Coordinates of N, CA and C in Angstrom, one line a residue:
X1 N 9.1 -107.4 6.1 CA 9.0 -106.1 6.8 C 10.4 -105.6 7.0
X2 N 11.1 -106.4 7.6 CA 12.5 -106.0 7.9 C 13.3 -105.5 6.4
X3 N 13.6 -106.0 5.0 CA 13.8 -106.3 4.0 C 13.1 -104.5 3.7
X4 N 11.9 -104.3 4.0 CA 11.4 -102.8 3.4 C 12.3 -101.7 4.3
X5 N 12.3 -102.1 5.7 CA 13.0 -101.3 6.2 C 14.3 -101.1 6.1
X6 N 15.4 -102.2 5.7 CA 16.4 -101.9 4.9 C 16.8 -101.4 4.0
X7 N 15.9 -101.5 2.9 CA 15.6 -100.4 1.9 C 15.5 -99.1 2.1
X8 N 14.4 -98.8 2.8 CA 14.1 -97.3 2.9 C 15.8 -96.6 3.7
X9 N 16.2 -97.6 4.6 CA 17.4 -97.3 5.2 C 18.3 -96.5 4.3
X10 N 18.8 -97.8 3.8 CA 19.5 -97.5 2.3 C 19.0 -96.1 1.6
X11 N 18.3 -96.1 1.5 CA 17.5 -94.9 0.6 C 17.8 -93.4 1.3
X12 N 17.4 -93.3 2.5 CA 17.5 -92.7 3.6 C 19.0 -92.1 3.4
X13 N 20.1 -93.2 3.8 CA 21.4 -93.0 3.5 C 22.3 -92.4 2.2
X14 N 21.6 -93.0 0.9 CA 21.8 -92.3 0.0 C 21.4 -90.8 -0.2
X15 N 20.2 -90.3 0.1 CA 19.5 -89.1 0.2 C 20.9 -88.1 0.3
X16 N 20.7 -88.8 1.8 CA 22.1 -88.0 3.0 C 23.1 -87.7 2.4
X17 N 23.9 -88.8 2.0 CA 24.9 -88.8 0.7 C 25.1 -87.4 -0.3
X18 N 24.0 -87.5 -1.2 CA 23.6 -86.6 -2.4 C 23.2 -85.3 -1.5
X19 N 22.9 -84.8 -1.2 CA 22.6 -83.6 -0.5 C 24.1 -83.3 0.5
X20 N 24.7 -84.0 1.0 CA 25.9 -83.8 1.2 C 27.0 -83.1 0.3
X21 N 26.9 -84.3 -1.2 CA 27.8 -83.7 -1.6 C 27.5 -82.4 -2.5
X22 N 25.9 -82.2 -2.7 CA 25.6 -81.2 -3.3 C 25.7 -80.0 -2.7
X23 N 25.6 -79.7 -0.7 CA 25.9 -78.9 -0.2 C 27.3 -78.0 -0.3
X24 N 28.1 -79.6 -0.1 CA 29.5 -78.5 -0.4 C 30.2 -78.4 -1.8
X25 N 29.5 -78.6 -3.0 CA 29.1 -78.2 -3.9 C 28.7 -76.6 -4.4
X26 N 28.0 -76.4 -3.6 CA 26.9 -74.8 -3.3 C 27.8 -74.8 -2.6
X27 N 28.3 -74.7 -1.4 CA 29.6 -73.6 -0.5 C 30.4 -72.8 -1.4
X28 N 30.8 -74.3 -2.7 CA 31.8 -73.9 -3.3 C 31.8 -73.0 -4.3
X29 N 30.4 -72.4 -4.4 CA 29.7 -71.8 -5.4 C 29.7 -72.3 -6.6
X30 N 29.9 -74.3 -6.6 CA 29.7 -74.4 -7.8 C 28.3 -75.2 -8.6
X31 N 28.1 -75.0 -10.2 CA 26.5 -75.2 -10.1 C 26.5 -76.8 -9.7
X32 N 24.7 -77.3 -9.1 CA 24.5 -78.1 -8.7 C 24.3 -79.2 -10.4
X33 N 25.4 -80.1 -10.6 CA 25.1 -80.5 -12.2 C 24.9 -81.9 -11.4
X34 N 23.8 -82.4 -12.2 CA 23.4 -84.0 -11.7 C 24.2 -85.1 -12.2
X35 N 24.9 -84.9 -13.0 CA 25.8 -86.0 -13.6 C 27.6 -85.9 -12.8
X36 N 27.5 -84.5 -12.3 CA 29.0 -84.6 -11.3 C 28.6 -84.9 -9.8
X37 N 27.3 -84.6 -9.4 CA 27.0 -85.1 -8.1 C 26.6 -86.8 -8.2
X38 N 26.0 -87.3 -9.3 CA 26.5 -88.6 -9.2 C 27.4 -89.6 -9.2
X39 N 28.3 -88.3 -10.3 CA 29.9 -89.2 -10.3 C 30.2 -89.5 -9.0
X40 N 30.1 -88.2 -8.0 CA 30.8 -88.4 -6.8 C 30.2 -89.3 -5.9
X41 N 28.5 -89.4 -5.5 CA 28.4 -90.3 -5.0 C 28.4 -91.9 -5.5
X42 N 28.7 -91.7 -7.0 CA 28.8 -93.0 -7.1 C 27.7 -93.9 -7.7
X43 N 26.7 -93.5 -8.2 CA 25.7 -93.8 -8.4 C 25.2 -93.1 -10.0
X44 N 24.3 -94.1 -10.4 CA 23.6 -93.2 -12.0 C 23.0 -91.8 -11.7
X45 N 23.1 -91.6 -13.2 CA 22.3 -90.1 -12.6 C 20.7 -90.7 -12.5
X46 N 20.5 -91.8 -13.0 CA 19.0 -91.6 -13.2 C 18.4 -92.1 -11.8
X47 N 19.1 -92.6 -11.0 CA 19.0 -92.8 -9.9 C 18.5 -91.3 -8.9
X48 N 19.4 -90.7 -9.2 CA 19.5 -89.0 -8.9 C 17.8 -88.4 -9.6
X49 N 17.6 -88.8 -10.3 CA 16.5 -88.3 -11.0 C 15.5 -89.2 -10.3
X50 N 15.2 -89.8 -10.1 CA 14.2 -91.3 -9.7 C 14.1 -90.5 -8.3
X51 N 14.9 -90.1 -7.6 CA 14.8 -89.8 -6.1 C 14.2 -88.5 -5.8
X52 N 15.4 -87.3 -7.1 CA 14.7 -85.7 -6.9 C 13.7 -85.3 -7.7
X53 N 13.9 -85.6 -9.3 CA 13.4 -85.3 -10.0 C 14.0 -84.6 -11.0
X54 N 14.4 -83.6 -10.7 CA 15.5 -83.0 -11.5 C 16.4 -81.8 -10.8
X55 N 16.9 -81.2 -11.2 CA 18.5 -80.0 -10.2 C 17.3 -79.2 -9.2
X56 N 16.1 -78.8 -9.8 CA 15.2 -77.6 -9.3 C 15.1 -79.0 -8.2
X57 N 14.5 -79.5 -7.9 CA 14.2 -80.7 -7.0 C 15.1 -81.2 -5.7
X58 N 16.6 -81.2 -6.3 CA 17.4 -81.5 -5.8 C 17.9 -80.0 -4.8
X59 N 17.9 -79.1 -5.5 CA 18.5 -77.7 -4.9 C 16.7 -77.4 -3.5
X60 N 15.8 -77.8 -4.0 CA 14.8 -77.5 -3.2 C 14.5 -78.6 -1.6
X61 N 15.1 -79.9 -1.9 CA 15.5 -80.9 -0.9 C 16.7 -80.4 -0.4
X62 N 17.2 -79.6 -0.7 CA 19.0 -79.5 -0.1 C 18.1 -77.9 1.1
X63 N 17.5 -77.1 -0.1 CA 17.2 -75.9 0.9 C 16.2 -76.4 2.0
X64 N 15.0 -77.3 2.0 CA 14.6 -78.1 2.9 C 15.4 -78.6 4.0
X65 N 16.0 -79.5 3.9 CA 17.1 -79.9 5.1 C 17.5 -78.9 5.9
X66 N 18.5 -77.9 5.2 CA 19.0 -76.3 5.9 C 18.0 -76.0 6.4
X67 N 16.9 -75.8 6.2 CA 16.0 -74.8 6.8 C 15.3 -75.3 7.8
X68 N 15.1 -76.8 7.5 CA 14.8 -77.6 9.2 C 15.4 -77.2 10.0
X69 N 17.2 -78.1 9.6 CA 18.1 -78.1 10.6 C 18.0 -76.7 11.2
X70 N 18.3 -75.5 10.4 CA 18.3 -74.3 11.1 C 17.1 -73.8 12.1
X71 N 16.1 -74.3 11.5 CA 15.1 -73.5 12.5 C 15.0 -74.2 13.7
X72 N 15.2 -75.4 13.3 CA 15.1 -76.5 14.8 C 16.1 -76.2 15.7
X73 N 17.5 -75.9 15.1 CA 18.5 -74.8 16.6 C 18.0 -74.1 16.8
X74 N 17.2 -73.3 16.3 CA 16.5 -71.9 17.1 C 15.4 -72.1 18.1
X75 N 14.1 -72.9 17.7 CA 13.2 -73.5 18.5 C 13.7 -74.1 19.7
X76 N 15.0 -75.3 19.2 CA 15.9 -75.3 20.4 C 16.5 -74.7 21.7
X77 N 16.8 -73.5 21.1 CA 17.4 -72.4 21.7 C 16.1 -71.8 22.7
X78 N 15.1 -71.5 21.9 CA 13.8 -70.8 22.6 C 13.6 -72.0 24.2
X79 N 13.1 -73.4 23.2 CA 12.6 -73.8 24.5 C 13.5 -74.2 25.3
X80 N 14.8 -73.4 25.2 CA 15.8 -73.9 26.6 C 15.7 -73.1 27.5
X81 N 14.9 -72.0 27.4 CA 14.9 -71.0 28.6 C 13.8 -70.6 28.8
X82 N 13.3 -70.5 30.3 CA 11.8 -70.3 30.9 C 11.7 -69.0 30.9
X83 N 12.3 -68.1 30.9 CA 12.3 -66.7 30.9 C 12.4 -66.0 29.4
X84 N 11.0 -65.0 28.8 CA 10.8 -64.9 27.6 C 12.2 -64.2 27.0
X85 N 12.2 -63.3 27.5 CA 14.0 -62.6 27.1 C 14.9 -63.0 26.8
X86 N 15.2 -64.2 27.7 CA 16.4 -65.3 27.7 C 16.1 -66.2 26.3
X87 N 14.8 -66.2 26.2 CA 14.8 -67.1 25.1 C 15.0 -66.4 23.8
X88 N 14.2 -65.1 23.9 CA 14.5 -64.7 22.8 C 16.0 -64.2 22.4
X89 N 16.8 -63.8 23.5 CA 18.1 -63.6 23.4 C 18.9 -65.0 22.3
X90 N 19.0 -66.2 23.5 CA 19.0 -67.5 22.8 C 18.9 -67.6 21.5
X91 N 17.5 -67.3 21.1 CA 17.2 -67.8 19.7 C 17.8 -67.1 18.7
X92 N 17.6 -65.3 18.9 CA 18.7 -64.7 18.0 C 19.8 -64.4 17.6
X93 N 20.8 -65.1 19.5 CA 22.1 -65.3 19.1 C 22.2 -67.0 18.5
X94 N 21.5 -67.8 18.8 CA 22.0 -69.1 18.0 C 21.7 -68.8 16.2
X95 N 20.4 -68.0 15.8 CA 20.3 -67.7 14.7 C 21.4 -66.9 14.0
X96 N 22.0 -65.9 14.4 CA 23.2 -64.9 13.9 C 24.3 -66.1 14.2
X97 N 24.5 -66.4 15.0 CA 25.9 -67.8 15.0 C 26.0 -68.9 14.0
X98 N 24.7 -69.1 13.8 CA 24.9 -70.6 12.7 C 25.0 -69.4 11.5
X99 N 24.1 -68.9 10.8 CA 24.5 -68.2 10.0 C 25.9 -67.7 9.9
X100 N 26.5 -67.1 10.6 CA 27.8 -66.5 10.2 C 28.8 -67.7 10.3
X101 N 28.2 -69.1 10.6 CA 29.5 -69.8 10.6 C 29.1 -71.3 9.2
X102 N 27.9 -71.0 9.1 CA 27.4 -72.2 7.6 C 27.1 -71.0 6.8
X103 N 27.9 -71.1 5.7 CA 27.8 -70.2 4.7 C 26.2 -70.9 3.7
X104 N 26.2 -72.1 3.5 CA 24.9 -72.7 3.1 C 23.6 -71.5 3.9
X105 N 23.7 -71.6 5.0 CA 22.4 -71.1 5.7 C 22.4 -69.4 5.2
X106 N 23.4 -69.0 5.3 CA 23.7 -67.1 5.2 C 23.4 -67.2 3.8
X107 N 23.6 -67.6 3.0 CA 23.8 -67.8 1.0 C 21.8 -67.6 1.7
X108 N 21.5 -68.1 2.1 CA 20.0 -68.7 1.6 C 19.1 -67.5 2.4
X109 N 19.6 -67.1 3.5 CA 19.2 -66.4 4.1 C 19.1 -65.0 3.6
X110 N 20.3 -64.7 3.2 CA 20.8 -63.2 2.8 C 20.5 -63.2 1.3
X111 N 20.0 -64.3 0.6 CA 19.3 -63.7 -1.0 C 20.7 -63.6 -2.1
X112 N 22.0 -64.0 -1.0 CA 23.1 -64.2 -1.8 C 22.8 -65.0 -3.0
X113 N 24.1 -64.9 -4.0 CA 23.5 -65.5 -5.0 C 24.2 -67.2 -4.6
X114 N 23.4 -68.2 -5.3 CA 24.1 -69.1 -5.1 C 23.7 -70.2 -5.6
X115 N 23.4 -71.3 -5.7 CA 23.6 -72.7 -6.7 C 21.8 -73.1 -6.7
X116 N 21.1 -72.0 -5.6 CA 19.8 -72.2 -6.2 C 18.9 -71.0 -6.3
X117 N 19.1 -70.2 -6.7 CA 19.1 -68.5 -6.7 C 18.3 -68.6 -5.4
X118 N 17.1 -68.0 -5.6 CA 16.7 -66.7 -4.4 C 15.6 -67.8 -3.9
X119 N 15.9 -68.0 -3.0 CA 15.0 -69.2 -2.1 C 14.7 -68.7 -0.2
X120 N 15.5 -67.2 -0.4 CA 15.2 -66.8 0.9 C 13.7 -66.6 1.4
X121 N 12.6 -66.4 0.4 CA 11.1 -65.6 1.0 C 10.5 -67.4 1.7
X122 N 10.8 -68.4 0.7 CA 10.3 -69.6 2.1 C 10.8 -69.6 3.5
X123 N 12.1 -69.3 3.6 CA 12.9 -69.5 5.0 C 12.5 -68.8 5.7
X124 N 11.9 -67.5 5.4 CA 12.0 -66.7 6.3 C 10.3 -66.6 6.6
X125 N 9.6 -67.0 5.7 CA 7.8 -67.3 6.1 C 8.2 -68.8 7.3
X126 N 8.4 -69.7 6.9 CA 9.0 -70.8 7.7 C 8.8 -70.5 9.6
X127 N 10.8 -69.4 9.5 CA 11.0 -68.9 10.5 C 10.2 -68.5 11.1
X128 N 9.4 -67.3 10.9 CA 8.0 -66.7 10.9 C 7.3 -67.6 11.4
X129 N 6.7 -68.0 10.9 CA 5.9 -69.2 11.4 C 6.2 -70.3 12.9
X130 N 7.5 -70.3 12.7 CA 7.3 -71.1 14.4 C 8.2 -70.8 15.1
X131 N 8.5 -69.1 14.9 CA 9.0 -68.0 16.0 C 6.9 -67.9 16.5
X132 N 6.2 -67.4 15.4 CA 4.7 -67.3 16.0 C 4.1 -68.5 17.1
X133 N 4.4 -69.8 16.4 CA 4.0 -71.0 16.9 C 4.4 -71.2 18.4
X134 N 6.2 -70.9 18.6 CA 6.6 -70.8 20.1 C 5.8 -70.1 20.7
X135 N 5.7 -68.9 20.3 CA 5.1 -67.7 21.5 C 3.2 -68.0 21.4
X136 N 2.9 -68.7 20.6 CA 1.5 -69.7 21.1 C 1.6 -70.4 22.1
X137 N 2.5 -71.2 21.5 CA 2.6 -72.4 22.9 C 2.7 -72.0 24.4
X138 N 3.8 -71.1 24.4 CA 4.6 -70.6 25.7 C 3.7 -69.7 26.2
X139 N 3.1 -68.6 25.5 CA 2.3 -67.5 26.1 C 0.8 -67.6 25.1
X140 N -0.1 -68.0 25.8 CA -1.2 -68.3 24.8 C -2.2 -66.9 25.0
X141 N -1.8 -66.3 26.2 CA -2.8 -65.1 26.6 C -2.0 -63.7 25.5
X142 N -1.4 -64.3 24.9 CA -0.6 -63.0 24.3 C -1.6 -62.7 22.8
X143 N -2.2 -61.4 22.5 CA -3.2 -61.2 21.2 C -2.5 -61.7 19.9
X144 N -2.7 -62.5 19.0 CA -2.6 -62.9 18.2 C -1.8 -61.8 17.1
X145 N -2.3 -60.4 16.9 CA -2.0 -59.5 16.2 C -0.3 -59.4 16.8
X146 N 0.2 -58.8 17.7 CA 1.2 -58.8 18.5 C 1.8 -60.0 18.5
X147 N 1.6 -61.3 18.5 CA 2.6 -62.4 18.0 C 2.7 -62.5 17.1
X148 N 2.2 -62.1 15.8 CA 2.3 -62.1 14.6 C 3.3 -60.9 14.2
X149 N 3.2 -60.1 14.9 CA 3.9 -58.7 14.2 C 5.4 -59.3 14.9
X150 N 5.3 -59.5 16.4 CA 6.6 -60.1 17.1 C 7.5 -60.8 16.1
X151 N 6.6 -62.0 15.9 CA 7.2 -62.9 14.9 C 8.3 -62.7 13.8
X152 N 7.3 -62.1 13.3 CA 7.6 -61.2 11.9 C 9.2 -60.4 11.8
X153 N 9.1 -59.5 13.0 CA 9.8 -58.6 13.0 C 11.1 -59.1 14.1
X154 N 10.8 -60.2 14.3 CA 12.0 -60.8 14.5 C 13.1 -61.2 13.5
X155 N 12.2 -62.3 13.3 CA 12.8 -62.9 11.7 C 13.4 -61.9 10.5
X156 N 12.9 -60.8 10.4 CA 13.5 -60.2 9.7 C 14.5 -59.0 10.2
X157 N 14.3 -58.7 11.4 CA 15.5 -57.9 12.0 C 16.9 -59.1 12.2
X158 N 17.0 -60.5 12.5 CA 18.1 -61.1 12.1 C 18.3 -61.2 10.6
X159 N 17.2 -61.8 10.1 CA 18.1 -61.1 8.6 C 18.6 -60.1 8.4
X160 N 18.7 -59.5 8.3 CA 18.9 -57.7 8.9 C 20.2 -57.6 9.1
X161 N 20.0 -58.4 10.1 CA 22.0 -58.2 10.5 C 23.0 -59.1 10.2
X162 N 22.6 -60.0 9.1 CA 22.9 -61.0 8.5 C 23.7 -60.4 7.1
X163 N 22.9 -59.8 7.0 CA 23.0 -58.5 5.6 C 24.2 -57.4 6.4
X164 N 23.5 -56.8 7.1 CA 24.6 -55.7 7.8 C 24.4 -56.1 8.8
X165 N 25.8 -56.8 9.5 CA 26.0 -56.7 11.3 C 25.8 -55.1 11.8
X166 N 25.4 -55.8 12.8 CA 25.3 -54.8 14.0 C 25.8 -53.8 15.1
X167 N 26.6 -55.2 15.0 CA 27.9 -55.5 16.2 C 27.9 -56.7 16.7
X168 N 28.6 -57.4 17.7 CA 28.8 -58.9 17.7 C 27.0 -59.3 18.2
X169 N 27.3 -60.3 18.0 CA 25.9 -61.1 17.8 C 25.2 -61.2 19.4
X170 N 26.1 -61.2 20.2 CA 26.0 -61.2 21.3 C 24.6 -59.9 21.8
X171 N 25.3 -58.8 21.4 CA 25.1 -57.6 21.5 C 23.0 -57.2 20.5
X172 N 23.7 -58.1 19.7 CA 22.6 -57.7 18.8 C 21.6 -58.5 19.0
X173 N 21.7 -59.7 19.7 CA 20.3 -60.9 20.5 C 19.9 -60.2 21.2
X174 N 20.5 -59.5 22.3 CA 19.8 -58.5 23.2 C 18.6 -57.5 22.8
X175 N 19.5 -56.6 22.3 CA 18.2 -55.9 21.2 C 17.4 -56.3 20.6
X176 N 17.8 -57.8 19.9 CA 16.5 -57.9 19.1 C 15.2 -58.7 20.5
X177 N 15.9 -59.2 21.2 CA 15.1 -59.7 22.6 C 14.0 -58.6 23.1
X178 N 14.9 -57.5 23.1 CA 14.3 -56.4 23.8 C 13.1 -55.6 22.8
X179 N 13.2 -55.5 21.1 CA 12.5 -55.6 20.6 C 11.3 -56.2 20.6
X180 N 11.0 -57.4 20.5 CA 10.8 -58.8 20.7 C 9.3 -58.3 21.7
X181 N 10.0 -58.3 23.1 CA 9.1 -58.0 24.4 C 8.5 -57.0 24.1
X182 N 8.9 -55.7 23.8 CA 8.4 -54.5 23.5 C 7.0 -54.4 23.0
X183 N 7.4 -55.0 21.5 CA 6.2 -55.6 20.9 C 5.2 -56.4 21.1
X184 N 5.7 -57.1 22.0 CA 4.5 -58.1 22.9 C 3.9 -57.3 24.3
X185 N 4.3 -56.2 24.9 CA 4.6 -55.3 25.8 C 3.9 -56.6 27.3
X186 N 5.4 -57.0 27.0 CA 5.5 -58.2 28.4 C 6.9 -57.5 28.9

């Protein structure tokens, strides 16, 4: 038992590794090649292949990870404030901040071009999806149509300004907050 779980560890670790160095790889705008991301971590490629599959594989585990990690600061952000405003404020200033400071996340967000072309329409159904999910949880008396459209039109008004700012981000969580409510008319 212990022996499986050391393995999977290992495996786990190597993952981390390979998507590491393929991330700043993609920063660098350079293409994701399986035989230079193995050089670097050190390992066969066919190892690389045994784990992803192939580059489409590897570039879709890498946008995976980002799109967790990202949305999990946002849901983070939401459930840290009991007041719906506050959270929505929260969540679209932590969403405009990580973006303008991980170019990984903005590249994927904004449809830029980049080491796995155009992978923005998952991220942003994703986002969608548990910007809707929060305001279930938190407000369940709210009509279904109106957390959907909320949802929606969140997610894609930060993209929005991801594309073209606003004004500081500060500025522009507000409005999209106030948005937000409007549409839910809470």
């Amino acid at each position: 038992m212990e022996r499986r779980s050391m393995a999977r560890r290992a495996r786990d670790d190597l993952r981390t590794e390979v998507l590491d160095v393929a991330e700043r790889l993609a920063v660098a705008g350079d293409r994701l090649s399986m035989p230079e991301i193995a050089r670097r971590v050190g390992v066969s490629r066919q190892t690389l292949y045994s784990e992803f599959g192939d580059r489409d594989g590897l570039a879709a585990a890498l946008v995976l990870r980002a799109t967790d990690e990202f949305l999990d600061r946002i849901i983070s952000a939401l459930d840290g404030e009991a007041d719906l405003h506050a959270a929505w404020v929260a969540a679209a200033g932590a969403a405009l901040t990580e973006a303008s400071v991980n170019p990984l996340v903005k590249a994927l967000l904004t449809g830029a071009p980049s080491a796995f072309g155009d992978r923005s329409g998952p991220i942003v159904a994703a986002a969608t999806e548990r910007a809707a999910g929060y305001l279930r949880r938190s407000r369940p008396d709210l009509p279904d149509d109106d957390v959907d459209l909320a949802a929606d039109t969140v997610t894609r008004l930060v993209v929005s300004h991801l594309v073209l700012p606003g004004g500081p981000a500060e500025l522009v969580a507000e409005k999209i907050a106030t948005v937000v409510l409007r549409i839910l008319r809470v």
